[in-house]
């Protein structure tokens, strides 16, 4: 792989194109492995993928030398040449049949399929697509057939294995979801769970609040930090236990970031979106990833292999299962008896163009601000989400994420 990356001069090319090439290289390597190609063929198609958007003149040595000679430019000495088999593969990919042989044609077909697949996701925001099961592009459908390791039905069965959201917890969320709860109501809710009581007292005694003397009583803690802070601590504590596994700690910390960011974005919306609703939606927006975290080893191994090589999680989830974690999250929230507006927001928080939900667009913007990297960046989706939430895009770059100190106690150590 390093050979394929280093043969071109450093610092050249568009970052978006480079990222696309790296993704196509990851898909190509994975598909080549599934097809049982040899290690040398895997390396060739991967190197070709890393270079497939480079100009043919730059690839073809004689053509490049003629061009540089005509321009009276002297090429730097010691520049490594692209391996011959990779150059032939690229020539075949570009349609030069003169260098084509069956073996090279097979590798070029792998590269073309993976290039189409990634471009399908890049272009998706442009299309008014129906939310059906089938893919539009035949290459996309073919790659699905090779790389998919589980079905929608299998994912639904995994959702059934997730912890049940207790009725008491549902009542707690219902009580805490508005900012109108009184100190007495909050004390009643917190006293039902010693862990929550302890968290509130610990919060009141934290360095963020720095009381003059230690606080030991629950009502005193609630009165000291205030109703709004208490409500947020209790809401977050209700869901935090679902992320107790070590491998989910980072996901929980991200959910806490998105919750606070969504709340602040709601305050910037000229639609007067409910900040309390936005905070709760942020806490649960990625619950679908809980189901994916307990998928069989064959899924997880391929998932981490592709994401480690630069493929966005959403794209990989759809490829391997036919669903992304937004859709899985909506199914999970349905089992947890959440209202329709939360399910709709979570379902489409990576595809805001498919929904009229302002809350879905708000979550999309919160993900962008938090730089989650779960999906491909899209200026089109950004503009759509800003329109649906009536938020000025100029506020996003400098948005204070509002990661308030009193909620730091609910984070897992990095």
Short mmCIF file of C-alpha atoms in Angstrom, two decimals:
data_model
loop_
_atom_site.label_atom_id
_atom_site.label_comp_id
_atom_site.label_asym_id
_atom_site.label_seq_id
_atom_site.Cartn_x
_atom_site.Cartn_y
_atom_site.Cartn_z
CA UNK A 1 0.00 0.00 0.00
CA UNK A 2 2.81 2.41 0.87
CA UNK A 3 4.28 2.02 -2.61
CA UNK A 4 0.93 2.98 -4.10
CA UNK A 5 0.63 6.05 -1.89
CA UNK A 6 4.17 7.34 -2.23
CA UNK A 7 4.76 7.15 -5.98
CA UNK A 8 3.09 10.57 -6.38
CA UNK A 9 4.64 13.78 -5.00
CA UNK A 10 3.50 14.72 -1.50
CA UNK A 11 0.91 17.43 -1.01
CA UNK A 12 -0.69 17.20 -4.47
CA UNK A 13 -4.35 16.72 -5.25
CA UNK A 14 -7.70 17.56 -3.74
CA UNK A 15 -8.23 16.18 -0.18
CA UNK A 16 -11.75 15.03 -1.09
CA UNK A 17 -10.45 13.10 -4.09
CA UNK A 18 -7.68 11.60 -1.99
CA UNK A 19 -10.21 10.49 0.63
CA UNK A 20 -12.37 8.96 -2.12
CA UNK A 21 -9.38 7.07 -3.50
CA UNK A 22 -8.50 5.71 -0.06
CA UNK A 23 -12.07 4.51 0.43
CA UNK A 24 -12.13 2.85 -2.98
CA UNK A 25 -8.82 1.20 -2.09
CA UNK A 26 -10.35 -0.18 1.13
CA UNK A 27 -13.44 -1.51 -0.68
CA UNK A 28 -11.28 -2.97 -3.46
CA UNK A 29 -8.97 -4.75 -1.03
CA UNK A 30 -11.94 -6.21 0.84
CA UNK A 31 -13.70 -7.35 -2.32
CA UNK A 32 -10.50 -8.86 -3.71
CA UNK A 33 -10.13 -10.86 -0.52
CA UNK A 34 -13.74 -12.10 -0.69
CA UNK A 35 -13.21 -13.12 -4.33
CA UNK A 36 -10.15 -15.14 -3.35
CA UNK A 37 -7.65 -13.14 -5.39
CA UNK A 38 -3.96 -13.62 -4.73
CA UNK A 39 -2.07 -11.29 -2.36
CA UNK A 40 -0.26 -9.73 -5.33
CA UNK A 41 -3.59 -9.08 -7.09
CA UNK A 42 -4.98 -7.56 -3.88
CA UNK A 43 -2.01 -5.20 -3.68
CA UNK A 44 -2.29 -4.27 -7.36
CA UNK A 45 -5.96 -3.36 -7.22
CA UNK A 46 -5.43 -1.45 -3.98
CA UNK A 47 -2.55 0.59 -5.46
CA UNK A 48 -4.56 1.22 -8.61
CA UNK A 49 -7.49 2.44 -6.51
CA UNK A 50 -5.25 4.91 -4.70
CA UNK A 51 -4.22 6.35 -8.08
CA UNK A 52 -7.35 5.94 -10.18
CA UNK A 53 -8.25 9.67 -10.20
CA UNK A 54 -4.77 10.77 -11.24
CA UNK A 55 -4.49 12.01 -14.82
CA UNK A 56 -3.59 9.37 -17.40
CA UNK A 57 -0.75 11.66 -18.50
CA UNK A 58 0.71 11.48 -15.00
CA UNK A 59 0.42 7.69 -14.95
CA UNK A 60 1.78 6.87 -18.41
CA UNK A 61 5.55 7.43 -18.33
CA UNK A 62 6.13 8.15 -22.08
CA UNK A 63 3.17 10.54 -22.24
CA UNK A 64 4.31 12.35 -19.13
CA UNK A 65 7.87 12.69 -20.39
CA UNK A 66 6.66 14.08 -23.75
CA UNK A 67 4.42 16.60 -21.98
CA UNK A 68 7.19 17.75 -19.65
CA UNK A 69 9.59 18.02 -22.58
CA UNK A 70 7.13 20.18 -24.53
CA UNK A 71 6.65 22.39 -21.44
CA UNK A 72 10.44 22.52 -20.93
CA UNK A 73 10.06 21.16 -17.40
CA UNK A 74 12.65 18.84 -15.96
CA UNK A 75 11.18 16.04 -13.83
CA UNK A 76 12.81 15.50 -10.46
CA UNK A 77 15.18 12.54 -10.38
CA UNK A 78 14.44 9.51 -8.28
CA UNK A 79 10.67 9.63 -8.62
CA UNK A 80 9.44 6.04 -8.20
CA UNK A 81 7.61 4.57 -11.15
CA UNK A 82 4.21 2.95 -10.78
CA UNK A 83 4.50 -0.86 -11.01
CA UNK A 84 3.81 -2.09 -14.53
CA UNK A 85 0.89 -4.33 -13.54
CA UNK A 86 -0.77 -1.42 -11.75
CA UNK A 87 -0.27 0.89 -14.74
CA UNK A 88 -1.81 -1.72 -17.04
CA UNK A 89 -4.72 -2.14 -14.65
CA UNK A 90 -5.37 1.59 -14.69
CA UNK A 91 -5.11 1.75 -18.46
CA UNK A 92 -7.74 -1.00 -18.66
CA UNK A 93 -9.91 0.81 -16.08
CA UNK A 94 -9.75 3.93 -18.27
CA UNK A 95 -10.82 1.93 -21.33
CA UNK A 96 -7.54 1.26 -23.13
CA UNK A 97 -8.31 -2.20 -24.50
CA UNK A 98 -4.90 -2.52 -26.15
CA UNK A 99 -3.30 -3.47 -22.83
CA UNK A 100 -6.20 -5.59 -21.61
CA UNK A 101 -5.87 -9.27 -20.74
CA UNK A 102 -8.43 -11.42 -18.85
CA UNK A 103 -6.57 -11.21 -15.53
CA UNK A 104 -6.18 -7.44 -15.74
CA UNK A 105 -9.79 -7.04 -16.89
CA UNK A 106 -10.96 -8.90 -13.79
CA UNK A 107 -9.05 -6.53 -11.51
CA UNK A 108 -10.30 -3.50 -13.45
CA UNK A 109 -13.88 -4.74 -12.96
CA UNK A 110 -13.25 -4.90 -9.17
CA UNK A 111 -11.91 -1.35 -9.21
CA UNK A 112 -14.81 -0.05 -11.33
CA UNK A 113 -17.38 -1.68 -9.07
CA UNK A 114 -15.86 -0.19 -5.91
CA UNK A 115 -15.48 3.23 -7.54
CA UNK A 116 -19.17 3.18 -8.54
CA UNK A 117 -20.12 2.08 -5.04
CA UNK A 118 -18.36 4.96 -3.30
CA UNK A 119 -19.57 7.50 -5.85
CA UNK A 120 -23.12 6.25 -5.26
CA UNK A 121 -22.88 7.36 -1.63
CA UNK A 122 -21.16 10.62 -2.55
CA UNK A 123 -24.01 11.46 -4.95
CA UNK A 124 -26.81 10.24 -2.70
CA UNK A 125 -27.71 13.71 -1.32
CA UNK A 126 -28.40 14.84 -4.90
CA UNK A 127 -31.04 12.19 -5.53
CA UNK A 128 -34.62 12.10 -4.36
CA UNK A 129 -34.48 8.41 -3.44
CA UNK A 130 -37.22 6.16 -2.20
CA UNK A 131 -36.37 4.32 1.01
CA UNK A 132 -36.60 0.87 -0.53
CA UNK A 133 -34.49 -2.21 0.08
CA UNK A 134 -32.74 -2.34 -3.30
CA UNK A 135 -29.82 -0.30 -4.50
CA UNK A 136 -30.17 1.77 -7.66
CA UNK A 137 -26.85 1.07 -9.35
CA UNK A 138 -26.16 -2.55 -10.47
CA UNK A 139 -22.56 -2.24 -9.28
CA UNK A 140 -23.85 -1.24 -5.85
CA UNK A 141 -26.18 -4.23 -5.72
CA UNK A 142 -23.37 -6.55 -6.80
CA UNK A 143 -20.99 -5.27 -4.16
CA UNK A 144 -23.72 -5.65 -1.55
CA UNK A 145 -24.15 -9.28 -2.59
CA UNK A 146 -20.43 -9.95 -2.08
CA UNK A 147 -19.80 -8.04 1.14
CA UNK A 148 -23.11 -8.24 3.02
CA UNK A 149 -22.69 -10.51 6.03
CA UNK A 150 -26.09 -10.18 7.70
CA UNK A 151 -29.70 -9.39 6.82
CA UNK A 152 -32.25 -6.89 8.06
CA UNK A 153 -34.02 -9.74 9.83
CA UNK A 154 -30.78 -10.69 11.59
CA UNK A 155 -30.35 -7.09 12.75
CA UNK A 156 -33.93 -7.06 14.09
CA UNK A 157 -33.15 -10.18 16.11
CA UNK A 158 -30.09 -8.46 17.55
CA UNK A 159 -32.24 -5.47 18.54
CA UNK A 160 -34.46 -7.90 20.45
CA UNK A 161 -31.38 -8.90 22.48
CA UNK A 162 -30.73 -5.35 23.67
CA UNK A 163 -31.65 -4.56 27.29
CA UNK A 164 -35.32 -3.72 27.72
CA UNK A 165 -35.94 -0.08 28.59
CA UNK A 166 -37.84 -0.45 31.89
CA UNK A 167 -41.20 1.16 32.37
CA UNK A 168 -39.83 3.05 35.36
CA UNK A 169 -37.12 4.50 33.13
CA UNK A 170 -39.72 5.51 30.54
CA UNK A 171 -41.69 7.32 33.21
CA UNK A 172 -38.51 8.98 34.39
CA UNK A 173 -37.70 10.19 30.88
CA UNK A 174 -41.25 11.45 30.47
CA UNK A 175 -40.95 13.41 33.70
CA UNK A 176 -37.52 14.79 32.88
CA UNK A 177 -38.14 15.65 29.23
CA UNK A 178 -39.49 19.11 29.99
CA UNK A 179 -37.90 21.95 31.88
CA UNK A 180 -40.99 22.40 34.07
CA UNK A 181 -40.18 19.80 36.74
CA UNK A 182 -40.06 21.10 40.31
CA UNK A 183 -37.37 20.43 42.91
CA UNK A 184 -39.75 18.08 44.68
CA UNK A 185 -40.49 16.08 41.53
CA UNK A 186 -36.81 15.80 40.69
CA UNK A 187 -36.02 14.66 44.22
CA UNK A 188 -38.70 11.99 43.95
CA UNK A 189 -37.27 10.74 40.65
CA UNK A 190 -33.65 10.74 41.86
CA UNK A 191 -34.48 8.98 45.13
CA UNK A 192 -35.69 5.94 43.18
CA UNK A 193 -32.11 5.10 42.25
CA UNK A 194 -29.15 5.33 44.67
CA UNK A 195 -26.75 5.72 41.75
CA UNK A 196 -28.61 8.77 40.48
CA UNK A 197 -28.80 10.25 43.95
CA UNK A 198 -25.07 9.75 44.32
CA UNK A 199 -24.37 11.37 40.95
CA UNK A 200 -26.35 14.46 41.88
CA UNK A 201 -24.59 14.84 45.22
CA UNK A 202 -21.24 14.24 43.52
CA UNK A 203 -22.10 16.87 40.91
CA UNK A 204 -23.01 19.42 43.57
CA UNK A 205 -19.65 18.81 45.28
CA UNK A 206 -17.62 18.95 42.05
CA UNK A 207 -14.98 21.56 41.30
CA UNK A 208 -17.40 23.11 38.80
CA UNK A 209 -19.71 24.22 41.65
CA UNK A 210 -17.15 24.32 44.50
CA UNK A 211 -19.56 24.62 47.47
CA UNK A 212 -18.20 26.25 50.63
CA UNK A 213 -19.03 23.15 52.64
CA UNK A 214 -19.75 19.56 51.57
CA UNK A 215 -23.32 18.83 50.42
CA UNK A 216 -24.75 15.54 51.65
CA UNK A 217 -28.52 15.80 51.20
CA UNK A 218 -30.26 15.10 47.90
CA UNK A 219 -32.70 18.05 48.10
CA UNK A 220 -29.84 20.37 49.03
CA UNK A 221 -27.85 19.13 45.99
CA UNK A 222 -30.80 19.73 43.64
CA UNK A 223 -31.47 23.19 45.02
CA UNK A 224 -27.77 24.08 44.82
CA UNK A 225 -27.12 23.09 41.19
CA UNK A 226 -30.59 24.07 39.98
CA UNK A 227 -33.51 22.36 38.24
CA UNK A 228 -32.06 22.56 34.72
CA UNK A 229 -28.71 20.99 35.63
CA UNK A 230 -30.43 18.32 37.73
CA UNK A 231 -32.74 17.41 34.87
CA UNK A 232 -29.84 16.96 32.45
CA UNK A 233 -27.76 14.91 34.90
CA UNK A 234 -30.69 12.58 35.57
CA UNK A 235 -31.57 12.22 31.88
CA UNK A 236 -27.98 11.36 30.98
CA UNK A 237 -27.66 8.97 33.92
CA UNK A 238 -30.77 7.11 32.73
CA UNK A 239 -29.04 6.09 29.49
CA UNK A 240 -25.40 5.95 30.58
CA UNK A 241 -25.62 2.37 31.88
CA UNK A 242 -26.37 1.12 28.34
CA UNK A 243 -22.84 2.16 27.38
CA UNK A 244 -21.04 0.61 30.35
CA UNK A 245 -19.01 -1.78 28.19
CA UNK A 246 -15.45 -0.52 27.69
CA UNK A 247 -15.76 -0.51 23.89
CA UNK A 248 -18.84 1.74 24.13
CA UNK A 249 -17.34 4.43 26.37
CA UNK A 250 -16.25 6.60 23.45
CA UNK A 251 -19.71 6.26 21.90
CA UNK A 252 -21.33 7.49 25.12
CA UNK A 253 -18.97 10.47 25.37
CA UNK A 254 -19.86 11.31 21.76
CA UNK A 255 -23.59 11.06 22.57
CA UNK A 256 -23.11 13.48 25.46
CA UNK A 257 -21.30 15.91 23.12
CA UNK A 258 -24.09 15.70 20.53
CA UNK A 259 -26.77 16.17 23.20
CA UNK A 260 -25.22 19.39 24.44
CA UNK A 261 -24.48 20.63 20.93
CA UNK A 262 -28.04 19.89 19.76
CA UNK A 263 -29.38 21.81 22.73
CA UNK A 264 -27.28 24.85 21.82
CA UNK A 265 -28.26 24.58 18.16
CA UNK A 266 -31.93 24.57 19.15
CA UNK A 267 -31.32 27.90 20.87
CA UNK A 268 -29.94 29.28 17.58
CA UNK A 269 -32.94 28.09 15.57
CA UNK A 270 -35.45 30.72 14.56
CA UNK A 271 -38.12 27.99 14.68
CA UNK A 272 -37.96 28.03 18.50
CA UNK A 273 -37.07 24.35 18.69
CA UNK A 274 -37.26 22.85 22.17
CA UNK A 275 -33.73 22.67 23.67
CA UNK A 276 -34.85 20.01 26.18
CA UNK A 277 -36.14 17.80 23.36
CA UNK A 278 -32.93 18.38 21.41
CA UNK A 279 -30.79 17.35 24.40
CA UNK A 280 -32.70 14.09 24.85
CA UNK A 281 -32.59 13.34 21.11
CA UNK A 282 -28.83 13.83 21.19
CA UNK A 283 -28.46 11.37 24.05
CA UNK A 284 -30.26 8.61 22.12
CA UNK A 285 -29.32 9.48 18.53
CA UNK A 286 -26.76 6.65 18.28
CA UNK A 287 -28.54 3.87 20.17
CA UNK A 288 -28.57 1.92 16.90
CA UNK A 289 -24.83 1.49 17.26
CA UNK A 290 -25.51 -0.53 20.43
CA UNK A 291 -27.08 -3.24 18.28
CA UNK A 292 -24.20 -3.21 15.80
CA UNK A 293 -21.75 -3.55 18.69
CA UNK A 294 -23.11 -7.02 19.52
CA UNK A 295 -23.27 -8.33 15.97
CA UNK A 296 -21.45 -11.62 15.14
CA UNK A 297 -17.67 -11.62 14.76
CA UNK A 298 -17.86 -11.84 10.95
CA UNK A 299 -19.69 -8.50 10.88
CA UNK A 300 -17.46 -6.78 13.43
CA UNK A 301 -14.21 -7.91 11.84
CA UNK A 302 -15.18 -6.60 8.42
CA UNK A 303 -16.72 -3.46 9.90
CA UNK A 304 -13.57 -2.47 11.79
CA UNK A 305 -11.29 -3.44 8.92
CA UNK A 306 -13.15 -1.09 6.54
CA UNK A 307 -13.64 1.78 8.99
CA UNK A 308 -9.99 1.60 10.06
CA UNK A 309 -9.08 2.09 6.38
CA UNK A 310 -11.17 5.25 6.08
CA UNK A 311 -14.67 4.07 5.08
CA UNK A 312 -17.40 5.95 7.03
CA UNK A 313 -19.36 3.87 9.54
CA UNK A 314 -22.75 4.61 7.93
CA UNK A 315 -21.57 3.46 4.50
CA UNK A 316 -20.08 0.28 5.98
CA UNK A 317 -23.19 -0.52 8.02
CA UNK A 318 -25.42 -0.24 4.97
CA UNK A 319 -23.06 -2.38 2.90
CA UNK A 320 -22.78 -5.14 5.50
CA UNK A 321 -26.39 -5.25 6.68
CA UNK A 322 -28.63 -3.14 4.45
CA UNK A 323 -29.31 -0.77 7.35
CA UNK A 324 -27.51 2.13 9.00
CA UNK A 325 -27.50 2.79 12.73
CA UNK A 326 -30.09 5.55 12.30
CA UNK A 327 -32.69 3.05 11.06
CA UNK A 328 -31.67 0.53 13.71
CA UNK A 329 -31.90 3.24 16.35
CA UNK A 330 -35.44 4.09 15.28
CA UNK A 331 -36.41 0.42 15.66
CA UNK A 332 -34.81 0.36 19.10
CA UNK A 333 -36.66 3.50 20.20
CA UNK A 334 -39.91 1.96 18.97
CA UNK A 335 -39.33 -0.96 21.33
CA UNK A 336 -38.51 1.52 24.07
CA UNK A 337 -41.87 3.27 23.47
CA UNK A 338 -40.37 6.62 22.46
CA UNK A 339 -42.64 9.13 20.70
CA UNK A 340 -42.79 9.20 16.90
CA UNK A 341 -40.89 12.48 16.56
CA UNK A 342 -37.81 11.03 18.30
CA UNK A 343 -37.91 7.89 16.17
CA UNK A 344 -38.19 9.96 12.98
CA UNK A 345 -35.30 12.21 14.03
CA UNK A 346 -33.00 9.32 14.90
CA UNK A 347 -33.92 7.38 11.75
CA UNK A 348 -32.89 10.23 9.43
CA UNK A 349 -30.19 12.05 11.37
CA UNK A 350 -27.64 11.09 8.69
CA UNK A 351 -30.12 11.60 5.81
CA UNK A 352 -31.95 14.86 6.64
CA UNK A 353 -32.99 15.32 3.00
CA UNK A 354 -35.32 12.32 3.36
CA UNK A 355 -37.38 13.79 6.19
CA UNK A 356 -39.27 16.95 7.05
CA UNK A 357 -38.21 16.54 10.69
CA UNK A 358 -36.43 19.65 11.97
CA UNK A 359 -35.11 17.53 14.85
CA UNK A 360 -33.44 15.13 12.39
CA UNK A 361 -31.72 18.08 10.71
CA UNK A 362 -30.71 19.45 14.09
CA UNK A 363 -29.03 16.14 14.96
CA UNK A 364 -27.29 16.13 11.59
CA UNK A 365 -25.84 19.57 12.27
CA UNK A 366 -24.81 18.53 15.78
CA UNK A 367 -22.93 15.56 14.31
CA UNK A 368 -21.17 17.90 11.87
CA UNK A 369 -20.17 20.32 14.63
CA UNK A 370 -18.90 17.43 16.77
CA UNK A 371 -16.93 16.10 13.78
CA UNK A 372 -18.19 12.55 14.25
CA UNK A 373 -16.85 11.36 10.87
CA UNK A 374 -19.60 8.71 10.76
CA UNK A 375 -20.68 9.68 7.25
CA UNK A 376 -19.35 11.42 4.16
CA UNK A 377 -19.31 15.23 4.44
CA UNK A 378 -22.00 16.91 2.35
CA UNK A 379 -22.47 20.62 1.72
CA UNK A 380 -25.88 19.80 0.20
CA UNK A 381 -27.09 18.11 3.37
CA UNK A 382 -25.65 20.92 5.46
CA UNK A 383 -27.63 23.53 3.54
CA UNK A 384 -30.79 21.38 3.68
CA UNK A 385 -30.43 20.90 7.44
CA UNK A 386 -29.84 24.62 8.01
CA UNK A 387 -32.97 25.45 6.01
CA UNK A 388 -35.09 22.90 7.88
CA UNK A 389 -33.97 24.20 11.27
CA UNK A 390 -33.79 27.86 10.20
CA UNK A 391 -30.27 28.12 11.56
CA UNK A 392 -27.73 30.50 10.05
CA UNK A 393 -24.82 28.31 8.82
CA UNK A 394 -22.44 31.12 9.81
CA UNK A 395 -22.90 30.21 13.49
CA UNK A 396 -21.68 26.63 13.04
CA UNK A 397 -17.88 27.09 12.76
CA UNK A 398 -17.68 29.09 15.98
CA UNK A 399 -20.48 27.35 17.84
CA UNK A 400 -19.72 26.80 21.49
CA UNK A 401 -20.57 23.14 22.00
CA UNK A 402 -21.60 23.93 25.54
CA UNK A 403 -19.89 20.97 27.18
CA UNK A 404 -20.78 22.15 30.63
CA UNK A 405 -18.52 21.15 33.46
CA UNK A 406 -21.22 19.64 35.63
CA UNK A 407 -21.87 16.96 33.00
CA UNK A 408 -18.20 15.94 32.85
CA UNK A 409 -18.86 13.64 35.78
CA UNK A 410 -21.01 11.49 33.48
CA UNK A 411 -18.21 10.93 30.98
CA UNK A 412 -16.18 7.77 30.83
CA UNK A 413 -12.42 8.19 31.06
CA UNK A 414 -10.82 8.40 27.63
#
